[in-house]
XYZ file of C-alpha atoms in Angstrom:
755
model
C 20.761 -70.369 1.239
C 22.213 -69.363 -2.074
C 19.454 -66.703 -2.177
C 20.422 -65.504 1.114
C 24.027 -65.235 0.370
C 23.175 -63.361 -2.862
C 21.184 -61.162 -0.555
C 24.004 -60.657 1.800
C 26.253 -59.775 -1.177
C 24.137 -57.215 -2.574
C 23.725 -55.443 0.946
C 27.413 -55.351 1.260
C 28.107 -53.903 -2.200
C 25.335 -51.213 -1.376
C 26.955 -50.367 1.862
C 30.330 -50.321 0.009
C 29.001 -48.096 -2.577
C 27.445 -45.925 0.165
C 30.771 -45.612 1.951
C 32.646 -44.789 -1.352
C 30.160 -41.980 -1.950
C 30.357 -40.555 1.536
C 34.239 -40.641 1.063
C 34.199 -38.738 -2.213
C 31.827 -35.889 -1.063
C 33.754 -35.271 2.201
C 36.299 -32.634 2.049
C 39.998 -33.996 1.381
C 41.849 -35.099 4.845
C 45.456 -35.418 5.807
C 48.375 -33.239 6.608
C 50.107 -33.465 3.193
C 47.518 -32.125 0.712
C 48.110 -30.615 -2.489
C 47.346 -26.870 -3.106
C 44.553 -27.845 -5.374
C 43.065 -30.043 -2.642
C 43.474 -27.135 0.095
C 41.725 -24.739 -2.022
C 38.598 -27.091 -2.561
C 38.813 -27.858 1.158
C 38.559 -24.141 1.885
C 35.936 -23.703 -0.473
C 33.958 -26.339 1.020
C 33.869 -24.674 4.331
C 33.246 -21.445 2.555
C 30.107 -22.919 0.940
C 28.970 -24.583 4.099
C 29.015 -21.357 5.711
C 27.285 -19.720 3.143
C 24.616 -22.565 2.927
C 24.118 -22.310 6.663
C 23.881 -18.503 6.574
C 21.151 -18.549 3.956
C 18.928 -21.162 5.698
C 19.500 -19.611 9.034
C 18.273 -16.338 7.413
C 15.310 -17.864 5.669
C 14.226 -19.212 9.204
C 14.832 -15.999 10.939
C 12.410 -14.076 8.402
C 9.843 -17.121 8.580
C 7.546 -15.346 11.130
C 5.518 -17.669 13.054
C 5.295 -15.885 16.512
C 8.198 -18.265 17.888
C 11.464 -16.733 18.614
C 13.245 -15.969 15.339
C 16.618 -17.302 16.896
C 14.913 -20.731 17.420
C 13.259 -20.803 13.981
C 16.537 -19.735 12.504
C 18.550 -22.388 14.448
C 15.979 -24.968 13.244
C 16.360 -23.795 9.522
C 20.153 -24.121 10.092
C 20.022 -27.631 11.168
C 17.844 -28.342 8.141
C 20.443 -26.666 6.213
C 23.190 -28.855 7.819
C 21.428 -31.915 6.901
C 20.319 -30.796 3.533
C 23.969 -29.842 2.445
C 25.035 -33.193 3.237
C 22.094 -34.825 1.566
C 22.212 -32.737 -1.608
C 25.915 -33.367 -1.943
C 25.188 -37.002 -1.819
C 22.518 -36.790 -4.441
C 24.707 -34.582 -6.722
C 27.448 -37.465 -6.432
C 24.981 -39.998 -7.647
C 24.143 -37.827 -10.651
C 28.133 -37.155 -11.103
C 28.539 -40.893 -11.803
C 27.836 -40.298 -15.372
C 29.894 -37.159 -15.723
C 33.577 -37.456 -15.305
C 34.809 -34.074 -16.360
C 34.793 -32.784 -12.806
C 35.950 -34.592 -9.506
C 32.813 -35.963 -7.600
C 33.554 -33.776 -4.807
C 33.719 -30.547 -6.681
C 30.577 -31.561 -8.660
C 28.650 -32.609 -5.558
C 29.742 -29.401 -3.536
C 28.511 -27.117 -6.215
C 25.266 -28.854 -6.946
C 24.747 -29.190 -3.260
C 24.999 -25.660 -2.376
C 22.693 -24.734 -5.574
C 20.234 -27.006 -3.825
C 20.573 -25.408 -0.685
C 19.744 -21.899 -2.118
C 16.832 -23.344 -3.919
C 15.519 -24.841 -0.503
C 15.953 -21.592 1.391
C 14.094 -19.769 -1.419
C 11.178 -22.302 -0.809
C 11.122 -21.636 2.799
C 11.209 -17.846 3.082
C 13.766 -16.153 0.718
C 11.379 -14.061 -1.195
C 13.613 -12.667 -3.936
C 12.393 -12.535 -7.505
C 14.182 -15.295 -9.565
C 16.062 -12.569 -11.873
C 17.863 -11.359 -8.612
C 17.920 -14.697 -6.827
C 19.694 -16.681 -9.356
C 22.439 -14.124 -10.121
C 22.839 -13.893 -6.239
C 23.523 -17.483 -6.137
C 26.343 -17.296 -8.525
C 27.827 -14.356 -7.012
C 27.505 -15.580 -3.469
C 28.967 -19.031 -4.460
C 31.917 -17.416 -6.322
C 32.788 -15.053 -3.627
C 32.424 -17.586 -0.556
C 34.072 -20.334 -2.670
C 37.084 -18.210 -3.893
C 37.472 -16.435 -0.444
C 37.688 -19.566 1.891
C 39.499 -21.654 -0.691
C 42.481 -19.298 -1.452
C 42.504 -18.517 2.452
C 43.171 -22.026 3.464
C 45.732 -22.293 0.798
C 47.657 -19.264 2.335
C 47.239 -20.307 5.948
C 48.140 -24.031 5.334
C 50.641 -24.024 2.533
C 53.744 -22.292 1.378
C 52.338 -21.708 -2.129
C 54.230 -20.626 -5.134
C 51.119 -18.726 -6.332
C 50.666 -16.615 -3.185
C 49.942 -13.553 -5.063
C 47.379 -15.236 -7.206
C 45.535 -16.268 -4.134
C 45.795 -12.910 -2.336
C 44.288 -11.366 -5.609
C 41.676 -14.023 -5.471
C 40.636 -13.168 -1.851
C 40.547 -9.362 -2.664
C 38.575 -10.121 -5.540
C 36.174 -12.123 -3.695
C 35.818 -9.730 -1.070
C 35.239 -6.809 -3.514
C 32.589 -9.029 -5.510
C 30.611 -9.452 -2.316
C 31.119 -5.982 -1.077
C 29.753 -4.413 -4.419
C 26.771 -6.963 -4.490
C 25.863 -6.009 -0.821
C 26.287 -2.504 -1.621
C 23.649 -2.663 -4.353
C 20.875 -3.264 -1.676
C 22.456 -1.613 1.331
C 22.004 1.906 0.169
C 18.556 3.312 0.708
C 18.105 4.321 -2.900
C 17.368 7.657 -4.755
C 15.013 9.375 -6.771
C 15.666 9.320 -10.469
C 12.397 11.613 -11.091
C 12.924 14.462 -8.873
C 10.243 17.234 -8.899
C 10.839 20.860 -8.501
C 7.121 22.214 -8.088
C 5.743 25.128 -6.089
C 1.930 25.428 -6.128
C 0.073 28.683 -6.524
C -0.271 30.361 -3.103
C -3.680 30.291 -1.635
C -5.112 32.277 1.304
C -4.381 30.277 4.481
C -6.984 28.803 6.675
C -4.803 29.873 9.808
C -5.252 33.706 8.744
C -9.033 33.498 9.359
C -8.456 32.053 12.788
C -9.218 28.292 11.889
C -7.130 26.036 14.220
C -4.776 23.325 12.826
C -6.518 19.985 13.074
C -3.457 18.125 13.404
C -2.404 19.485 16.754
C -3.705 18.269 20.091
C -6.974 19.792 21.284
C -8.351 21.018 24.740
C -9.364 17.657 26.115
C -7.181 15.541 28.628
C -7.420 12.027 27.514
C -7.619 8.562 29.014
C -6.344 5.438 27.606
C -7.600 1.751 28.239
C -8.254 -1.619 26.425
C -11.243 -3.830 26.359
C -11.462 -7.477 25.417
C -12.428 -10.767 26.932
C -9.500 -10.806 29.162
C -8.092 -14.287 28.028
C -5.335 -13.262 25.550
C -2.637 -15.350 25.672
C -0.319 -13.207 23.476
C -0.574 -9.763 24.772
C -1.164 -8.368 28.420
C -3.140 -5.361 27.177
C -6.009 -7.694 26.113
C -5.423 -9.972 29.198
C -5.522 -7.177 31.681
C -8.351 -5.002 30.318
C -10.502 -2.250 31.933
C -13.752 -3.779 30.380
C -14.662 -7.389 29.471
C -16.393 -8.219 26.534
C -17.994 -11.403 25.144
C -16.645 -13.338 22.053
C -18.482 -13.445 18.739
C -19.247 -16.244 16.464
C -17.873 -15.817 13.101
C -18.006 -19.112 11.653
C -20.540 -18.341 9.079
C -18.644 -15.074 8.180
C -15.345 -16.514 7.585
C -15.993 -20.180 6.776
C -12.463 -20.376 5.252
C -11.013 -20.658 8.652
C -10.204 -24.268 8.169
C -7.293 -26.731 7.600
C -3.908 -25.963 8.314
C -4.709 -22.117 8.591
C -7.034 -22.828 11.399
C -4.732 -25.312 13.265
C -1.795 -22.967 13.490
C -4.073 -19.952 14.175
C -5.746 -21.893 17.140
C -2.328 -22.935 18.465
C -1.045 -19.372 18.195
C -4.111 -17.430 19.527
C -5.920 -20.010 21.384
C -9.187 -19.659 19.720
C -11.273 -20.571 16.672
C -13.597 -18.590 14.619
C -16.529 -19.579 16.735
C -15.119 -17.426 19.501
C -13.377 -14.245 17.929
C -12.488 -11.539 20.463
C -13.694 -8.039 20.703
C -10.389 -6.313 21.524
C -9.921 -2.469 21.320
C -7.486 -0.009 22.351
C -9.484 3.323 23.351
C -8.287 7.004 23.786
C -11.139 8.874 25.309
C -11.785 12.672 26.281
C -11.342 12.533 30.242
C -14.481 14.462 30.975
C -18.240 14.242 31.505
C -20.330 14.248 28.106
C -21.197 12.215 25.104
C -18.876 12.039 22.281
C -18.670 11.098 18.690
C -17.039 7.545 18.195
C -14.281 6.688 15.782
C -13.064 3.190 14.930
C -9.679 2.661 13.268
C -8.719 -0.801 11.910
C -5.613 -2.055 10.438
C -4.675 -4.178 7.049
C -3.228 -7.078 6.399
C 0.204 -7.027 7.983
C 1.865 -10.357 9.392
C -0.340 -11.524 12.309
C 2.484 -11.956 14.542
C 3.559 -8.497 14.195
C 0.744 -6.804 16.003
C -0.562 -3.841 14.172
C -3.449 -2.264 16.278
C -0.803 -0.112 18.371
C 0.479 1.745 15.410
C -2.537 4.285 15.319
C -1.726 5.540 18.835
C -0.736 9.135 17.174
C -4.352 9.264 15.914
C -6.031 8.043 18.712
C -4.415 10.663 20.922
C -4.902 13.460 18.570
C -8.689 12.612 17.912
C -9.402 12.065 21.627
C -7.943 15.509 22.410
C -10.245 16.906 19.966
C -13.252 15.333 21.438
C -13.658 11.918 19.714
C -13.760 8.649 21.360
C -11.280 6.819 19.234
C -10.764 2.842 19.343
C -8.066 0.903 17.388
C -9.572 -2.286 16.619
C -7.670 -5.598 17.042
C -8.369 -7.979 13.918
C -4.626 -9.409 13.890
C -6.005 -12.929 14.090
C -7.329 -12.875 10.507
C -4.223 -11.667 8.948
C -1.750 -13.486 7.018
C 1.007 -15.673 8.572
C 3.182 -18.408 7.228
C 0.550 -20.906 7.261
C -1.402 -18.950 4.647
C -3.388 -15.813 3.677
C -7.044 -15.781 3.305
C -6.612 -13.873 0.131
C -9.506 -11.736 0.526
C -11.958 -14.105 1.792
C -11.727 -12.821 5.368
C -12.848 -9.233 3.984
C -16.549 -9.688 5.170
C -15.145 -10.434 8.652
C -13.008 -7.339 8.710
C -16.131 -5.019 7.962
C -18.540 -7.250 10.225
C -16.133 -7.194 13.292
C -16.067 -3.450 13.224
C -20.123 -3.382 13.438
C -19.599 -5.829 16.315
C -17.450 -3.221 18.048
C -20.264 -0.459 17.503
C -22.709 -3.165 19.006
C -20.612 -3.518 22.110
C -20.234 0.287 22.583
C -24.186 0.647 22.022
C -24.576 -2.202 24.818
C -22.178 -0.041 27.025
C -24.037 3.156 26.260
C -27.585 1.797 27.115
C -26.589 0.197 30.463
C -27.089 2.821 33.122
C -24.840 0.861 35.644
C -21.865 0.962 33.201
C -19.020 3.597 33.288
C -19.473 4.027 29.589
C -23.175 4.866 29.978
C -24.072 7.448 27.589
C -20.529 7.878 26.651
C -20.315 7.298 22.736
C -22.935 8.945 20.552
C -23.676 5.833 18.151
C -25.692 8.227 15.881
C -22.522 10.084 15.077
C -19.712 7.423 14.129
C -16.999 7.459 11.620
C -14.999 4.426 10.636
C -11.567 4.467 9.538
C -9.223 1.756 7.904
C -5.789 1.015 6.428
C -5.100 -1.142 3.610
C -7.469 -3.935 3.751
C -8.951 -2.335 6.608
C -9.573 0.690 4.177
C -11.444 -1.576 1.900
C -13.441 -2.927 5.028
C -15.008 0.481 5.192
C -17.446 0.409 2.416
C -18.139 -3.308 3.404
C -19.020 -2.350 7.097
C -21.160 0.659 5.764
C -23.122 -1.595 3.467
C -23.600 -4.521 6.009
C -24.861 -1.864 8.287
C -27.895 -1.198 6.369
C -28.683 -4.833 5.550
C -30.947 -7.253 7.561
C -28.888 -10.279 6.492
C -25.455 -11.485 5.646
C -25.399 -11.535 1.818
C -23.285 -14.609 1.652
C -25.486 -16.609 4.253
C -28.827 -15.604 4.898
C -29.044 -17.428 7.923
C -26.859 -14.797 9.564
C -29.173 -11.800 10.671
C -28.047 -8.252 11.006
C -29.434 -5.674 13.501
C -26.940 -2.884 13.006
C -28.297 0.474 11.726
C -25.839 2.682 13.500
C -25.478 6.347 12.719
C -22.267 6.021 10.531
C -21.468 9.767 9.074
C -18.398 8.858 6.970
C -15.653 6.637 6.294
C -11.948 7.344 5.755
C -9.581 4.751 3.840
C -5.907 4.929 4.239
C -3.975 3.170 1.154
C -6.961 0.900 0.709
C -7.233 -1.982 -1.275
C -10.290 -2.238 -3.859
C -10.142 -5.859 -5.273
C -9.660 -8.405 -2.315
C -13.597 -8.607 -1.640
C -15.284 -10.029 -4.652
C -18.022 -7.278 -4.682
C -17.631 -3.796 -5.893
C -19.682 -1.726 -3.548
C -21.251 1.562 -4.416
C -21.863 4.097 -1.700
C -24.625 6.730 -1.548
C -25.156 9.900 0.523
C -22.300 9.332 2.837
C -19.023 11.115 3.367
C -15.886 9.417 1.885
C -12.130 10.353 2.153
C -9.141 8.500 0.911
C -5.311 9.034 1.328
C -2.611 7.458 -0.748
C 1.117 7.692 -1.102
C 3.067 7.570 -4.443
C 5.607 5.391 -3.176
C 3.277 2.684 -1.936
C 4.821 -0.564 -3.090
C 2.043 -2.558 -1.555
C -0.970 -0.934 -3.126
C 1.039 0.771 -6.018
C -1.916 2.783 -7.334
C -4.569 5.000 -5.683
C -7.310 2.372 -5.323
C -9.431 4.504 -3.001
C -10.169 6.928 -6.128
C -11.957 3.867 -7.658
C -14.266 3.747 -4.597
C -14.403 7.675 -4.625
C -15.894 7.184 -8.413
C -18.320 4.802 -7.025
C -19.692 7.210 -4.384
C -22.679 9.356 -5.373
C -25.058 11.676 -3.783
C -28.693 11.446 -4.452
C -30.414 13.734 -1.595
C -30.165 17.411 -0.231
C -28.068 16.477 2.682
C -24.352 17.900 2.627
C -22.014 14.978 2.031
C -18.709 15.163 0.354
C -16.122 12.830 -0.998
C -12.227 13.689 -1.188
C -8.917 11.947 -1.885
C -5.540 13.015 -1.189
C -2.417 11.576 -3.210
C 0.745 12.217 -1.147
C 3.957 12.121 -3.270
C 6.998 10.346 -1.530
C 4.702 8.639 1.025
C 4.698 4.934 1.331
C 1.965 2.143 2.542
C 3.362 1.407 5.911
C 4.355 4.882 7.698
C 0.685 5.664 8.016
C 1.052 2.897 10.814
C 3.874 3.808 13.281
C 4.730 0.225 13.533
C 4.997 -0.781 10.056
C 7.810 1.369 8.800
C 9.395 2.454 5.688
C 9.652 -0.969 3.890
C 6.213 -2.026 2.344
C 7.636 -5.590 2.230
C 9.336 -7.910 4.717
C 13.093 -8.961 4.524
C 14.712 -10.327 2.599
C 12.571 -8.755 -0.356
C 12.224 -5.468 1.529
C 15.803 -4.857 1.311
C 15.782 -3.898 -2.263
C 12.863 -1.372 -1.921
C 13.805 2.165 -3.004
C 13.238 3.835 0.239
C 15.753 6.552 -0.320
C 13.055 9.198 -1.862
C 10.436 8.665 0.702
C 9.495 11.165 3.270
C 10.070 10.797 6.862
C 7.429 8.814 8.920
C 6.974 11.915 11.015
C 6.072 14.000 7.979
C 3.919 11.424 6.734
C 2.049 10.918 9.847
C 1.743 14.576 10.186
C -0.081 14.791 6.854
C -2.359 12.102 8.020
C -3.256 13.848 11.248
C -3.984 17.145 9.627
C -6.441 15.805 7.099
C -8.002 12.914 9.298
C -8.352 15.525 11.922
C -9.988 17.876 9.566
C -12.267 15.188 8.232
C -13.371 14.287 11.643
C -14.153 17.841 12.501
C -15.910 18.245 9.266
C -18.217 15.252 9.374
C -18.636 14.749 13.051
C -18.372 18.288 14.528
C -20.019 19.845 11.368
C -17.059 22.253 11.038
C -17.397 22.996 7.274
C -14.541 25.620 7.606
C -11.959 22.662 6.836
C -13.754 21.868 3.720
C -11.115 24.030 1.513
C -8.393 21.934 2.922
C -9.836 18.963 0.747
C -10.097 21.169 -2.453
C -6.489 22.570 -2.237
C -3.799 21.647 0.173
C -2.258 25.056 -0.511
C -4.703 26.541 2.024
C -2.813 24.554 4.865
C 0.814 25.171 4.032
C 1.687 26.287 7.311
C 0.268 23.110 8.916
C 1.891 20.708 6.461
C 5.255 19.263 5.704
C 6.736 20.567 2.231
C 5.216 17.866 -0.044
C 3.340 17.700 -3.281
C -0.175 16.888 -2.433
C -3.080 16.409 -5.040
C -6.596 16.749 -3.822
C -9.911 15.336 -5.314
C -13.183 16.813 -4.088
C -16.843 16.773 -4.901
C -19.818 17.316 -2.744
C -23.380 16.860 -2.777
C -23.879 20.628 -3.653
C -21.925 20.045 -6.821
C -23.372 19.735 -10.428
C -21.762 17.909 -13.271
C -22.036 19.243 -16.674
C -19.544 16.761 -18.479
C -18.396 13.413 -17.005
C -17.488 11.587 -20.257
C -19.186 8.352 -18.873
C -22.519 8.461 -20.511
C -21.706 7.275 -24.107
C -18.813 7.045 -26.691
C -19.641 10.289 -28.596
C -16.977 12.809 -28.135
C -19.168 15.729 -29.469
C -21.767 15.477 -26.742
C -21.763 16.087 -22.990
C -23.542 14.754 -19.975
C -26.079 17.598 -19.987
C -28.677 16.984 -22.636
C -28.090 19.270 -25.776
C -24.480 20.029 -24.648
C -21.980 20.200 -27.755
C -18.228 19.625 -27.398
C -15.695 20.622 -30.069
C -11.989 20.889 -30.621
C -9.667 23.219 -32.814
C -6.271 22.745 -33.905
C -5.743 19.946 -31.533
C -3.281 16.946 -32.349
C -5.012 14.510 -29.995
C -8.659 14.356 -29.114
C -10.035 11.136 -27.753
C -12.148 9.681 -24.912
C -10.967 6.472 -23.112
C -11.082 4.788 -19.529
C -8.543 6.002 -17.534
C -6.203 3.466 -16.370
C -3.598 2.872 -13.438
C -0.035 2.009 -14.179
C -0.626 -1.681 -14.380
C -3.270 -1.340 -16.930
C -6.286 -1.687 -14.487
C -9.150 0.587 -14.719
C -9.663 3.652 -12.450
C -13.222 3.477 -12.914
C -13.772 6.728 -14.924
C -13.792 7.838 -18.472
C -11.864 10.801 -19.489
C -11.270 13.234 -22.457
C -7.450 13.402 -23.687
C -6.589 16.557 -25.657
C -3.218 17.085 -27.065
C -1.788 20.206 -28.907
C 1.171 21.671 -30.420
C -0.113 25.042 -31.250
C -1.116 27.863 -28.999
C -4.178 28.364 -31.217
C -5.625 25.148 -30.078
C -8.964 24.959 -28.011
C -11.453 22.701 -26.493
C -14.835 23.817 -25.802
C -18.312 22.812 -24.147
C -21.369 24.775 -25.285
C -24.651 24.329 -23.575
C -28.011 24.182 -25.217
C -29.403 26.369 -22.434
C -27.402 28.867 -20.636
C -27.096 27.840 -16.775
C -27.220 30.672 -14.144
C -24.155 31.290 -12.187
C -26.350 31.550 -8.972
C -26.508 29.492 -6.629
C -23.078 28.276 -7.681
C -19.964 29.953 -6.516
C -17.186 28.239 -8.814
C -16.289 26.486 -11.737
C -15.255 22.738 -10.735
C -12.521 20.874 -12.901
C -11.215 17.354 -12.657
C -7.879 17.481 -14.565
C -4.383 15.818 -15.021
C -1.224 15.789 -17.183
C -1.310 13.203 -19.817
C 1.469 11.681 -21.606
C 3.439 14.104 -23.670
C 5.468 11.602 -25.591
C 2.273 10.743 -27.452
C 2.561 14.176 -29.294
C 4.311 14.274 -32.838
C 6.802 17.031 -33.508
C 9.093 18.031 -36.210
C 12.663 17.459 -35.355
C 13.550 21.071 -35.078
C 10.494 22.077 -33.055
C 11.596 23.802 -29.753
C 8.479 23.058 -27.941
C 8.738 19.221 -28.317
C 9.993 19.047 -24.918
C 7.360 18.416 -22.088
C 6.647 21.944 -20.501
C 7.560 22.529 -16.675
C 4.148 24.231 -16.366
C 0.979 23.180 -18.044
C -0.972 26.634 -18.100
C -4.178 27.520 -20.412
C -6.835 30.094 -20.160
C -10.512 29.115 -19.211
C -12.926 31.282 -20.916
C -16.738 31.655 -19.988
C -19.413 33.174 -22.237
C -22.868 33.971 -21.104
C -26.030 33.856 -23.397
C -25.330 37.567 -24.495
C -22.028 36.646 -25.890
C -20.173 38.368 -22.958
C -16.952 36.701 -21.819
C -14.948 36.457 -18.699
C -11.676 34.427 -18.291
C -8.736 33.439 -16.081
C -5.610 31.069 -16.249
C -5.719 27.727 -14.443
C -2.397 28.500 -12.747
C -3.669 31.780 -11.257
C -5.766 29.570 -8.890
C -3.825 26.427 -8.760
C -1.164 24.744 -10.916
C -1.618 21.353 -12.527
C 0.893 19.150 -10.908
C 3.637 17.366 -13.033
C 3.550 13.795 -13.945
C 4.584 11.805 -11.066
C 7.047 9.208 -11.907
C 8.120 6.493 -9.328
C 10.972 3.865 -8.913
C 9.752 1.462 -6.303
C 12.757 -0.983 -6.377
C 16.472 -0.127 -6.401
C 16.955 -2.355 -9.266
C 15.597 -1.641 -12.491
C 15.013 -5.213 -13.360
C 12.372 -5.449 -10.373
C 10.299 -2.741 -11.319
C 8.680 -4.390 -14.167
C 5.885 -5.901 -12.145
C 4.389 -2.630 -11.088
C 3.624 -1.575 -14.738
C 4.548 1.930 -15.890
C 6.536 4.311 -13.969
C 4.033 6.921 -13.877
C -0.011 6.857 -14.104
C -2.523 9.678 -14.518
C -3.075 11.441 -11.037
C -6.538 13.465 -11.304
C -6.920 16.492 -9.155
C -9.720 18.874 -8.641
C -9.518 22.688 -9.447
C -12.126 24.793 -7.842
C -12.283 28.178 -9.539
C -14.407 30.798 -8.044
C -16.175 33.386 -9.969
C -13.996 36.173 -8.358
C -11.064 34.903 -10.222
C -12.425 35.367 -13.464
C -12.094 38.807 -15.283
C -15.313 40.832 -15.413
C -17.327 38.016 -13.735
C -19.566 40.638 -11.865
C -21.235 40.956 -15.371
C -21.571 37.106 -15.977
C -25.396 36.223 -14.990
C -25.220 32.685 -16.734
C -22.849 30.524 -18.682
C -23.487 29.242 -22.079
C -20.095 28.163 -22.987
C -16.784 26.872 -21.254
C -13.873 26.958 -23.374
C -10.131 25.749 -22.779
C -7.888 27.977 -24.776
C -4.390 26.508 -25.181
C -2.628 29.822 -25.456
C -0.183 29.690 -22.539
C 1.702 26.729 -23.394
C 2.587 25.840 -26.800
C 2.409 22.131 -26.405
C 0.924 19.748 -23.905
C -1.435 16.811 -22.988
C -4.387 17.270 -20.698
C -6.732 14.847 -19.397
C -10.189 16.181 -18.309
C -12.287 14.131 -16.372
C -15.121 16.204 -15.416
C -16.496 19.779 -15.836
C -19.182 21.176 -13.548
C -20.139 23.776 -10.959
C -19.980 23.863 -7.262
C -22.086 25.898 -4.666
């Protein structure tokens, strides 16, 4: 009995202690409260409102496919409960601290804990911003609500103080919000006008970015059981599902449970869903597949390429936007690149479906698609899926599991990668004898470097068939606007609020550039229209088709021959061609090094860097045996500006400032010693260094690396642009004479000829 009595006493003491803690963490009550008590009571309601707002927002941005209002409300309830629990815990901690009232201590600590909880839920701000935001938000909400309650409830002798406090709190909040509410600005404006070039339109060539002559029809195909979208439930043509369990075995655990609940299927029965734009006429047409990247799976991405589907279909191509949303990231997890094989494999399964339709003489799509004339196009991770699909197309077995057999072998003529990733798949794939094109924006904060150029470097030509590879770098374009749904922010809220969107071009302009180049690419590789090839060498030939933008082109075809690539060894004085000798005179910098992206990652090529501070400097390549100008038609160079700050100048030198134009003479010498020359700017100017500020706040830009990176571009100089070129029968020496700009840094990646 004594033991039971002791236990009862302990229970009573604990209950008493609990009630006492509850009493001290609740706001003061009563009609006759002191001014200090009223202030803290108001601060309580202000910080409670702030806590509930933060948790509601973290739920609102937590994309699950369920209504954001419901998720936000659920998060708000969690915040309401958490606000009480955290203050209770804080009051326990405060027992050992007597300098602050328990109520105040628990209120402050409880609010901080709520912010931490919201961050863990879905408030993806960097700590450097989030931590300072906590202090500002708590001060502004607490001071505002506390002083407001004093003014409303009590005649205070410090009325002026509380009025000033309210205005100060409002000003603090407004100034903080203003820092992220404005779209941002461009701290590195570029005033650059490219050398004029003969327009393609002047030769009667049609703009590939405008609709063609074909009327089009639109329809969808799928298995007809989609529980999320009517367009794949009410389909024109039904398809069978495919078993991807061995292609994406990572579909397991909580990822698999939530995905099955959301989509209604597992990796054993992936759907073959597609949106189709097709010429509305008789005949057989080339087939183009477009696939999106890793956007949030609940925010469906495949409708975002309608602008390309309508354009390409009107120009005689069956175009399909492929649905792969079900393997995209979601709140329950991202596959972190382990889904990349499935992205490529699914494209080939779509081609397999079209092959079955085309072979079925009882099907409306009988002989509609030309499976020997196919182009694949992908955005973001979908862009990296292009070389994967191309490689799998030629294999007999899945390389990660030989029990999966492949029987594809479709006639894929080329791939196009829009702002692609290049490191999600663990294999770095080399492409041979295939057309490759990639496009990238400088303000892409998702993929902050032109990773498509790394795949460009891994694409080679070994046979006599005409193929080409090309790259287009679009200054002021971002990642998302290539998809009409993804938008200007390459990151979801609330992180996306800090993105510097002010400098970006409009979505309409960005998509117009995509239409012109992707339309021209399709015409070139599927309709064999070589008239569009100059567009991939110099955007200036299509100035009347394109928005006013800084565009950098990279180009090489199977008819080109490289003399110097700098990749063969570490000897600065020897070239790629046997017996070639390289020399430099009066230069301050001369080195060969792997070219790097802004974050220090490798671009996949080695280049020479030449810097000079004298107009008597030069850099030359002399061949052991002269090479005839025929059958070549032009000199082809791959160049970029280097970092001018690496040069050393005397304090009073006038040429220490980076020149607006980096111009120099290119001199050719034949085996008889006759020379012929031109300047680089006569044909095409080297673009300025492109610097980018991705985030509005400086402290958030560090994770991207340097503000600029070397951006290579191709220069094709026809023999006719050189003086006395008609007397030049062969070439023994190629010389860069730096006599047009007194100082500069030039990156040379390749020197060669083009037919």
